[in-house]
PDB file of C-alpha atoms in Angstrom:
ATOM      1  CA  MET A 179     -32.647  -9.660  -6.400  1.00 63.00           C
ATOM      2  CA  ASP A 180     -33.459  -6.730  -4.141  1.00 73.00           C
ATOM      3  CA  LEU A 181     -33.519  -3.348  -5.939  1.00 73.00           C
ATOM      4  CA  ARG A 182     -31.310  -1.818  -3.236  1.00 79.00           C
ATOM      5  CA  LYS A 183     -28.667  -4.483  -3.861  1.00 79.00           C
ATOM      6  CA  LEU A 184     -28.910  -3.867  -7.585  1.00 75.00           C
ATOM      7  CA  LYS A 185     -28.488  -0.108  -7.132  1.00 78.00           C
ATOM      8  CA  THR A 186     -25.474  -0.695  -4.866  1.00 81.00           C
ATOM      9  CA  LEU A 187     -23.924  -2.983  -7.487  1.00 79.00           C
ATOM     10  CA  ILE A 188     -24.478  -0.402 -10.215  1.00 81.00           C
ATOM     11  CA  ASP A 189     -22.897   2.294  -8.028  1.00 81.00           C
ATOM     12  CA  LEU A 190     -19.888   0.077  -7.255  1.00 80.00           C
ATOM     13  CA  VAL A 191     -19.304  -0.626 -10.949  1.00 78.00           C
ATOM     14  CA  SER A 192     -19.708   3.015 -11.963  1.00 79.00           C
ATOM     15  CA  GLU A 193     -17.298   4.241  -9.253  1.00 81.00           C
ATOM     16  CA  SER A 194     -14.627   1.609  -9.885  1.00 80.00           C
ATOM     17  CA  ASN A 195     -12.256   0.745 -12.706  1.00 78.00           C
ATOM     18  CA  ILE A 196     -14.003  -2.516 -13.506  1.00 79.00           C
ATOM     19  CA  SER A 197     -15.945  -2.631 -16.754  1.00 78.00           C
ATOM     20  CA  GLU A 198     -18.108  -5.678 -16.102  1.00 79.00           C
ATOM     21  CA  LEU A 199     -19.572  -7.458 -13.058  1.00 77.00           C
ATOM     22  CA  GLU A 200     -21.547 -10.701 -13.004  1.00 79.00           C
ATOM     23  CA  ILE A 201     -23.148 -12.120  -9.854  1.00 80.00           C
ATOM     24  CA  THR A 202     -25.121 -15.334  -9.553  1.00 80.00           C
ATOM     25  CA  GLU A 203     -27.353 -15.932  -6.552  1.00 78.00           C
ATOM     26  CA  ALA A 204     -30.011 -18.505  -5.752  1.00 76.00           C
ATOM     27  CA  ASP A 205     -32.778 -16.189  -6.948  1.00 74.00           C
ATOM     28  CA  GLY A 206     -31.132 -15.123 -10.211  1.00 75.00           C
ATOM     29  CA  LYS A 207     -28.175 -13.816 -12.127  1.00 79.00           C
ATOM     30  CA  VAL A 208     -27.161 -10.172 -12.697  1.00 78.00           C
ATOM     31  CA  ARG A 209     -24.635  -8.861 -15.194  1.00 78.00           C
ATOM     32  CA  ILE A 210     -23.663  -5.177 -15.199  1.00 80.00           C
ATOM     33  CA  VAL A 211     -21.519  -3.791 -18.015  1.00 79.00           C
ATOM     34  CA  LYS A 212     -20.311  -0.186 -18.281  1.00 77.00           C
ATOM     35  CA  SER A 213     -21.608   1.521 -21.403  1.00 69.00           C
ATOM     36  CA  GLU A 214     -19.397   1.796 -24.487  1.00 57.00           C
ATOM     37  CA  PRO A 215     -19.922   5.535 -25.260  1.00 49.00           C
ATOM     38  CA  ALA A 216     -17.675   6.606 -22.362  1.00 43.00           C
ATOM     39  CA  ALA A 217     -14.902   4.346 -23.650  1.00 43.00           C
ATOM     40  CA  ALA A 218     -15.323   5.673 -27.207  1.00 44.00           C
ATOM     41  CA  VAL A 219     -15.041   9.296 -26.044  1.00 44.00           C
ATOM     42  CA  ALA A 220     -11.845   8.772 -24.042  1.00 45.00           C
ATOM     43  CA  PRO A 221      -9.592   7.590 -26.926  1.00 44.00           C
ATOM     44  CA  ALA A 222     -10.698  10.529 -29.091  1.00 43.00           C
ATOM     45  CA  THR A 223      -9.808  12.956 -26.304  1.00 40.00           C
ATOM     46  CA  VAL A 224      -6.460  11.278 -25.685  1.00 41.00           C
ATOM     47  CA  MET A 225      -5.601  11.320 -29.396  1.00 43.00           C
ATOM     48  CA  HIS A 226      -6.514  14.999 -29.651  1.00 43.00           C
ATOM     49  CA  VAL A 227      -4.355  15.933 -26.655  1.00 43.00           C
ATOM     50  CA  ALA A 228      -1.474  13.577 -27.477  1.00 42.00           C
ATOM     51  CA  ALA A 229      -1.026  14.677 -31.109  1.00 43.00           C
ATOM     52  CA  PRO A 230       0.082  18.307 -30.574  1.00 45.00           C
ATOM     53  CA  VAL A 231       2.010  17.609 -27.357  1.00 45.00           C
ATOM     54  CA  ALA A 232       3.640  14.201 -27.887  1.00 46.00           C
ATOM     55  CA  ALA A 233       6.960  14.857 -26.118  1.00 46.00           C
ATOM     56  CA  PRO A 234       5.563  16.259 -22.821  1.00 47.00           C
ATOM     57  CA  VAL A 235       2.992  13.452 -22.642  1.00 46.00           C
ATOM     58  CA  ALA A 236       5.749  10.859 -23.078  1.00 45.00           C
ATOM     59  CA  ALA A 237       7.884  12.632 -20.475  1.00 44.00           C
ATOM     60  CA  ALA A 238       4.951  12.774 -18.056  1.00 45.00           C
ATOM     61  CA  ALA A 239       4.325   9.056 -18.580  1.00 44.00           C
ATOM     62  CA  ALA A 240       8.003   8.319 -17.931  1.00 45.00           C
ATOM     63  CA  VAL A 241       7.898  10.353 -14.716  1.00 49.00           C
ATOM     64  CA  ALA A 242       4.604   8.811 -13.595  1.00 48.00           C
ATOM     65  CA  ALA A 243       5.679   5.210 -14.231  1.00 47.00           C
ATOM     66  CA  PRO A 244       8.588   5.053 -11.718  1.00 49.00           C
ATOM     67  CA  ALA A 245       6.533   6.601  -8.892  1.00 47.00           C
ATOM     68  CA  PRO A 246       4.045   3.703  -8.508  1.00 47.00           C
ATOM     69  CA  ALA A 247       6.879   1.203  -8.871  1.00 45.00           C
ATOM     70  CA  ALA A 248       8.865   3.043  -6.201  1.00 44.00           C
ATOM     71  CA  GLU A 249       5.876   2.969  -3.845  1.00 47.00           C
ATOM     72  CA  ALA A 250       5.161  -0.717  -4.457  1.00 46.00           C
ATOM     73  CA  ALA A 251       8.788  -1.839  -4.189  1.00 44.00           C
ATOM     74  CA  PRO A 252       9.358  -0.781  -0.542  1.00 44.00           C
ATOM     75  CA  ALA A 253       6.091  -2.444   0.515  1.00 39.00           C
ATOM     76  CA  ALA A 254       7.184  -5.699  -1.124  1.00 46.00           C
ATOM     77  CA  GLU A 255      10.704  -5.468   0.321  1.00 50.00           C
ATOM     78  CA  THR A 256       9.756  -4.597   3.884  1.00 74.00           C
ATOM     79  CA  GLY A 257       6.975  -7.071   4.518  1.00 84.00           C
ATOM     80  CA  HIS A 258       3.878  -8.966   3.519  1.00 91.00           C
ATOM     81  CA  VAL A 259       0.982  -6.977   2.032  1.00 93.00           C
ATOM     82  CA  ILE A 260      -2.597  -7.795   3.050  1.00 93.00           C
ATOM     83  CA  LYS A 261      -4.734  -7.016  -0.009  1.00 93.00           C
ATOM     84  CA  SER A 262      -8.447  -6.417  -0.431  1.00 93.00           C
ATOM     85  CA  PRO A 263     -10.262  -9.545  -1.612  1.00 93.00           C
ATOM     86  CA  MET A 264     -13.167  -7.478  -2.987  1.00 93.00           C
ATOM     87  CA  VAL A 265     -14.461  -4.091  -4.059  1.00 94.00           C
ATOM     88  CA  GLY A 266     -16.143  -2.160  -1.264  1.00 94.00           C
ATOM     89  CA  THR A 267     -15.707   0.361   1.547  1.00 94.00           C
ATOM     90  CA  PHE A 268     -12.834  -0.066   4.029  1.00 95.00           C
ATOM     91  CA  TYR A 269     -13.536   0.301   7.763  1.00 94.00           C
ATOM     92  CA  ARG A 270     -10.947  -0.051  10.544  1.00 92.00           C
ATOM     93  CA  SER A 271     -13.551  -0.793  13.254  1.00 91.00           C
ATOM     94  CA  SER A 272     -16.793  -2.731  13.548  1.00 87.00           C
ATOM     95  CA  SER A 273     -18.863   0.362  14.373  1.00 87.00           C
ATOM     96  CA  PRO A 274     -18.527   4.120  13.889  1.00 86.00           C
ATOM     97  CA  GLY A 275     -16.434   5.521  16.707  1.00 85.00           C
ATOM     98  CA  GLY A 276     -15.529   1.998  17.839  1.00 88.00           C
ATOM     99  CA  LYS A 277     -12.065   0.692  18.611  1.00 92.00           C
ATOM    100  CA  ALA A 278     -10.026  -0.192  15.490  1.00 91.00           C
ATOM    101  CA  PHE A 279      -9.301  -3.883  14.909  1.00 93.00           C
ATOM    102  CA  VAL A 280      -5.566  -3.119  14.605  1.00 93.00           C
ATOM    103  CA  GLU A 281      -3.344  -0.103  15.138  1.00 92.00           C
ATOM    104  CA  LEU A 282       0.057   0.729  13.701  1.00 92.00           C
ATOM    105  CA  GLY A 283       2.648  -1.468  15.431  1.00 91.00           C
ATOM    106  CA  ALA A 284       0.087  -4.030  16.631  1.00 91.00           C
ATOM    107  CA  GLU A 285       0.986  -7.725  16.574  1.00 94.00           C
ATOM    108  CA  VAL A 286      -1.504  -9.834  14.617  1.00 93.00           C
ATOM    109  CA  LYS A 287      -1.948 -13.569  14.357  1.00 93.00           C
ATOM    110  CA  GLU A 288      -2.901 -15.417  11.182  1.00 92.00           C
ATOM    111  CA  GLY A 289      -6.710 -15.470  10.908  1.00 92.00           C
ATOM    112  CA  GLU A 290      -7.214 -12.471  13.209  1.00 93.00           C
ATOM    113  CA  PRO A 291      -9.596  -9.765  11.831  1.00 94.00           C
ATOM    114  CA  VAL A 292      -7.778  -6.606  10.735  1.00 94.00           C
ATOM    115  CA  CYS A 293     -10.621  -4.627   9.118  1.00 94.00           C
ATOM    116  CA  ILE A 294     -14.075  -4.774   7.539  1.00 94.00           C
ATOM    117  CA  ILE A 295     -14.953  -4.230   3.912  1.00 94.00           C
ATOM    118  CA  GLU A 296     -18.576  -3.379   3.249  1.00 93.00           C
ATOM    119  CA  ALA A 297     -19.878  -4.665  -0.071  1.00 91.00           C
ATOM    120  CA  MET A 298     -23.573  -4.646  -0.992  1.00 90.00           C
ATOM    121  CA  LYS A 299     -24.505  -3.695   2.588  1.00 88.00           C
ATOM    122  CA  ILE A 300     -22.752  -6.817   3.894  1.00 89.00           C
ATOM    123  CA  MET A 301     -19.909  -6.364   6.382  1.00 90.00           C
ATOM    124  CA  ASN A 302     -17.045  -8.737   5.496  1.00 92.00           C
ATOM    125  CA  GLU A 303     -14.304  -9.224   8.094  1.00 92.00           C
ATOM    126  CA  ILE A 304     -10.880  -9.343   6.483  1.00 92.00           C
ATOM    127  CA  GLU A 305      -8.394 -11.523   8.338  1.00 92.00           C
ATOM    128  CA  ALA A 306      -4.607 -11.417   8.457  1.00 91.00           C
ATOM    129  CA  ASP A 307      -3.217 -14.082   6.172  1.00 91.00           C
ATOM    130  CA  GLN A 308       0.142 -13.981   7.953  1.00 90.00           C
ATOM    131  CA  ALA A 309       1.226 -13.353  11.541  1.00 92.00           C
ATOM    132  CA  GLY A 310       3.414 -10.347  12.287  1.00 92.00           C
ATOM    133  CA  LYS A 311       3.507  -6.670  13.196  1.00 94.00           C
ATOM    134  CA  ILE A 312       1.412  -4.045  11.335  1.00 93.00           C
ATOM    135  CA  THR A 313       3.985  -1.602   9.935  1.00 93.00           C
ATOM    136  CA  LYS A 314       1.746   0.377   7.561  1.00 92.00           C
ATOM    137  CA  ILE A 315      -1.967   1.080   7.254  1.00 93.00           C
ATOM    138  CA  LEU A 316      -2.497   1.983   3.604  1.00 93.00           C
ATOM    139  CA  CYS A 317      -6.216   2.949   3.590  1.00 92.00           C
ATOM    140  CA  GLU A 318      -8.286   5.569   5.346  1.00 91.00           C
ATOM    141  CA  ASN A 319     -11.471   4.726   7.247  1.00 91.00           C
ATOM    142  CA  GLY A 320     -14.457   4.950   4.883  1.00 91.00           C
ATOM    143  CA  GLN A 321     -12.301   4.817   1.751  1.00 94.00           C
ATOM    144  CA  ALA A 322     -13.504   2.903  -1.322  1.00 94.00           C
ATOM    145  CA  VAL A 323     -11.140   0.031  -2.155  1.00 94.00           C
ATOM    146  CA  GLU A 324     -10.636  -2.091  -5.259  1.00 94.00           C
ATOM    147  CA  PHE A 325     -10.018  -5.817  -5.596  1.00 93.00           C
ATOM    148  CA  GLY A 326      -6.341  -6.509  -4.870  1.00 92.00           C
ATOM    149  CA  GLN A 327      -5.665  -3.064  -3.397  1.00 93.00           C
ATOM    150  CA  PRO A 328      -3.057  -3.148  -0.594  1.00 93.00           C
ATOM    151  CA  LEU A 329      -4.602  -2.504   2.841  1.00 94.00           C
ATOM    152  CA  PHE A 330      -1.837  -3.256   5.375  1.00 94.00           C
ATOM    153  CA  VAL A 331       1.847  -4.162   5.456  1.00 93.00           C
ATOM    154  CA  VAL A 332       2.823  -6.874   7.963  1.00 94.00           C
ATOM    155  CA  GLU A 333       6.399  -7.714   8.930  1.00 90.00           C
TER     156      GLU A 333
END
């Protein structure tokens, strides 16, 4: 495997929430696992902070929990969500300064490209999996996206 690809993979794993990545290609197999020391440090820090301030932490968790649910619920109620099929960088157009594949309010057909996600220096066109009107664009151009992250809402 090319060293540039390997470095890109390592960067993607280190910048994302995934802890392990395994890729098999014709010329070999690569497995990248985040190191354990970072995971061991986090619980100690959380325990130290949570012990003296248990009530505010619980209250903060209670406040934080409804917010993501409230954001996700309207998206599910108002239309179909097109999600990222991979980890990478989100681009609205095929070239810098180029015309975006779709704009807010645009009608899309099933199978029509709506964006590009760059992963390992490969540009992957993401297609609409349902026809309809784009009602929300949930990512910014050049933003890193995770697997399963909502990109668009289609009604």
